[in-house]
Amino acid sequence: MFNSLLFTAMLVIFLGILSQWLSWRIRLPAIVVMSVAGIIVGPVLGFINPEQEFGDLYGPIISMAVAIILFEGSLQLDFREIKDLGKPVFRIVTFGALIAWILGSLTAHYIAGLSLPVAFVIGGLFIVTGPTVILPLLRQAKLKPRPAKILKWEGIIVDPFGVLVALFAFQIIQYFIEESFTLINLLLFFGAAAFATVLGWGLGKGMGTMFEKGYIPEFLKSPVLFAVVLLCFSVADEVMHETGLLSVTAMGMTMANMHISSIGDMRHFKENISVLLISTIFIMLTASLQVETLLEIFNPAIIGYVLLMLFVVRPLSIWLSTIGTDLSIQERLLVGWIAPRGIVALTVSGYFASVLLETGFEDAEILTALTFALVFATVCAHGFSIGFVARKLKLSNDDGPGVIVVGGNAFTRGLAEALHEMKVPVMLVDSTWRNLSAARQRGVPTFHGEILSEQTEYSLDMTPYESIIAATQLDSYNALVCSTFTPSIGRKHLFQVSMEQNHDADLAGLKYTVGGRILFREEATLQELNRRVESGHVFRKTQITEQYTYEKYKEDISEDDLLIGVLNKSGHFEPFVKDWDVAINAGDTLIRLSSASKDVEKVKQKLNGEK
């Protein structure tokens, strides 16, 4: 309907981001929303067909986007993260992948009706899951660390390996059916794969060294890195098609394990780019589908193949490959169920469909429909069920959004204890044991360590915690903590106590530009808060009801009382800030810091009045 390339590009990007936002609002898997949006504007309504309108640029755009997404995902593969999961991860990405390849290929042959050569090619490709689908699901599901790490590592590592397995199967096919294809060609395949790995390792090592020695200025680090990633991908891909994915994965893993000081800042930037690219590519791929392809997925053979891949091949491959590991039955069940296929399967299957047809395998015509059926079925099934299954297996952090309180002092100990008593997940963090001892004696969860330390990232599971309250003696440190976590948590969920009143007036404006949102009233500095607690003020909890409204509550409390925050019916704790606009409803519980002596006086007055 619309032939303008500019309009198509705009609509694809807009729909991708709109789908991400809509999925966040209605709590649906983003990939499902994006797939449906692409199908509606593409084959259903015929508004756009990106494959036709982008022409020769369609393939390179998707390839480069996949390369950047895979590189960004591999930047998270620090071996320190799986120091206690090395054995199961190794088993899954090797033996598990091999079992999945064999079982998936036999299923494609006997159920989907593909010839054995085509079945083994597509069976190798379908062992992939990939960061384009796994990472958004993990972000949504809030799994416990162990299963989340396994799924993440498997998705990123197996992505390029799956493509290589499919390429290897195709090379074997050529070796047996084409006279001109010799053993030398087969050896060249392994040489190209080795070259791609070495290229990625070398470029990763080189870029990491240049970053650490300061040869590249901060403002150029991300642009230079993007350029080198695309160079790495394209050079390897020119040597042998589809080996670029292996090259960028090796590059990302190399840099991740060099522990570069500035890699965290770049990772946040590339995460934003990855969200944009994932959204755009999914819309492009689904909008380019043909109506005939959509109708073909209802073929009983394709449906049977998808069901067996979901309920037999995947669970069996994980179960067999993890025998003898320390994974619990629940973890094996969850990992055995979650295996959504994504962008790599969709894009690479198109390439294999064309080359297999050229080679003379007419049954390769159904590969596009077969791939989309598997991708859409796994994305929907696993996207909608991951949270439910994880909760049933007790592998999700579903206690409600928690709070990390940084700084051990009289006020923070009292606040953490009050939240703990109200069943709010809370963690009191301090680098000094002495500051945590009193809280530990009262049963409050504590973490001894530096919240800004890189090691804390691997020692403290941040998944259950939505908010951070920085309340140490140093205003600058509180601001630094909040600023550091702004990219990952968002300033809306970062809070710090009010700055001390004796600061230089020139620094007063800093609280509006750096750090977190200021808690309570301007005069409620940490010194004042500690003074109140040490002088006998206590944390009072009052539930609002239909009869006892918020207006009545405000009439009853003293002007000297300090409102701390509200715990709503869903278990979400919202601290009180200066620009507080939270609606208080029946069932919510308000927390205030109140003088115990004044409460006693009120009781005496009430008793005297009754007499």
PDB file of N, CA and C in Angstrom, residues 148 253 325:
ATOM      1  N   ALA A 148      18.562 -18.501  35.327  1.00  0.00           N
ATOM      2  CA  ALA A 148      18.699 -17.354  34.434  1.00  0.00           C
ATOM      3  C   ALA A 148      20.062 -17.345  33.758  1.00  0.00           C
ATOM      4  N   MET A 253      32.977 -12.044  24.040  1.00  0.00           N
ATOM      5  CA  MET A 253      33.399 -12.829  25.198  1.00  0.00           C
ATOM      6  C   MET A 253      34.819 -12.460  25.618  1.00  0.00           C
ATOM      7  N   THR A 325      25.064 -33.611  36.859  1.00  0.00           N
ATOM      8  CA  THR A 325      25.372 -32.242  37.286  1.00  0.00           C
ATOM      9  C   THR A 325      24.628 -31.937  38.584  1.00  0.00           C
TER      10      THR A 325
END
